[in-house]
Amino acid sequence: MNARARMLGEESISKVLFKLSVPATIGMVVQALYNLVDTIFVGRALGPESVQGIAGITIAFPIQMIIMGVALTIGIGSASIISRSLGAKDYRRADIALGNAISTILILSTLVTVLGSIYIVPLLKLFGATETILPFAYDYTRIILYGTLVFAFSMTVNNIVRAEGNAKVAMLTMVISAGLNIILDPIFIFGLGMGIKGAAIATVISQAVSAIYLTHYFSSGMSSLNFHAGDLVPHPDVFMETISIGASSFARSASGSLMIIVINNALAIYGGDIPIAVFGVVNRLFMFTFMPMIGIVQGLQPIVGFNYGAKNFDRVVSSTALAIKVTTVISIAGFMLLFLFPSQLFSIFTTDQQLIDAGRSATRIMVLAVPFVGFQIVGASIYQTLGKARPAFFLSISRQVLFLIPLVLILPQFFQLYGVWIAFPISDGLSFLVTFVMLAKEYSAFKAINA
């Protein structure tokens, strides 16, 4: 514990950010890889039906985002409490937050599985599934729902591991699940001839192994946190603070799900199956591009949380500024890759020339404001780490709910299908402006405290 505290509170900002971010970034990139691999293998396995298969995974994605949102609500909310408690040397509160996080996510993930399984067909139709896409989306989603508990548990506990400064274990958890999924995908999809069902089964098995590894980590005493069975009983103050802080993560995932639902339905109206498949591929390319930036942020969060709890505000500002610079470089590199080579990237997923051509033009429009995304990602995460629930919640919904969804509803009425694609850079630009103004005010407040 003392070594980790010295690292977070005293080591060079660049050194500790590098030390924590590199494992997180590797883990996030590998995690993004298996989302890509699922889509690539499905697209290649289904041949003439690759458009419907890729579109089916796209339609199923809002449900996965809801599961992710529930997990991140508890994971990031409790991680914020834990990192600040460790900084303030309140170790008992950190242990309580761990126990409460585990019991809460087990209950919530079970509820999601039951409700999702009951209403799966209406949900998929609501999410934009056409008659040709629905069978593929159903086969994939039904199996994914069965794995909700292990997926949500792994994601929640992984955030807690990172909050205590153990970035390597958090990375290894993601590498295990992603690497195993990449290995199992071709076995189930091609070797056993299970197609899209095989992709879902491989995902669930890999997440179960990850959950087993994390359970071993805490039960074997490797963690600096102590698990007590009595801490599974909800502590109202810890529970409410966890939900309050984590609500912005759920809002981000829920608004992401709503965004995808609106976009899928708009694409079904203005284009049909091919544009839905295009959006599915671009969305995964975006995730792969953004994951390194999220890795930087995950490395940043324990530094900011610990030093904010210790009232060392200079390190909070310095580490945030460095993270913004690094993520901006990454976002510009991502923009260049996606803008210059969209056809080559789409060719990895499919041999359907119509899908490749449609993807090329859509991608070059959608990425125009990607250079600003790094700043947005850092800005939105900072408020969660500081425990400031309201501004974190606002930034979480601003891009998707306040800007993107209204633009997707309005612009296609004037520009048809291209209106959907144009909505992305406009909403990113507006979100950047809002984030910049809010962070500028926060920076002024920190300067005033130090003065």
mmCIF file of N, CA and C in Angstrom, residues 163 215 323 351:
data_model
loop_
_atom_site.group_PDB
_atom_site.id
_atom_site.type_symbol
_atom_site.label_atom_id
_atom_site.label_comp_id
_atom_site.label_asym_id
_atom_site.label_seq_id
_atom_site.Cartn_x
_atom_site.Cartn_y
_atom_site.Cartn_z
ATOM 1 N N ALA A 163 -8.316 1.071 -9.757
ATOM 2 C CA ALA A 163 -8.414 2.170 -8.795
ATOM 3 C C ALA A 163 -7.386 2.044 -7.683
ATOM 4 N N THR A 215 -11.741 -13.231 -9.485
ATOM 5 C CA THR A 215 -12.146 -13.807 -8.201
ATOM 6 C C THR A 215 -10.924 -14.368 -7.466
ATOM 7 N N ALA A 323 -2.395 14.257 -19.947
ATOM 8 C CA ALA A 323 -3.299 13.288 -20.574
ATOM 9 C C ALA A 323 -4.003 13.885 -21.791
ATOM 10 N N THR A 351 -16.041 -8.911 -48.386
ATOM 11 C CA THR A 351 -15.671 -8.830 -49.811
ATOM 12 C C THR A 351 -16.789 -8.190 -50.623
#
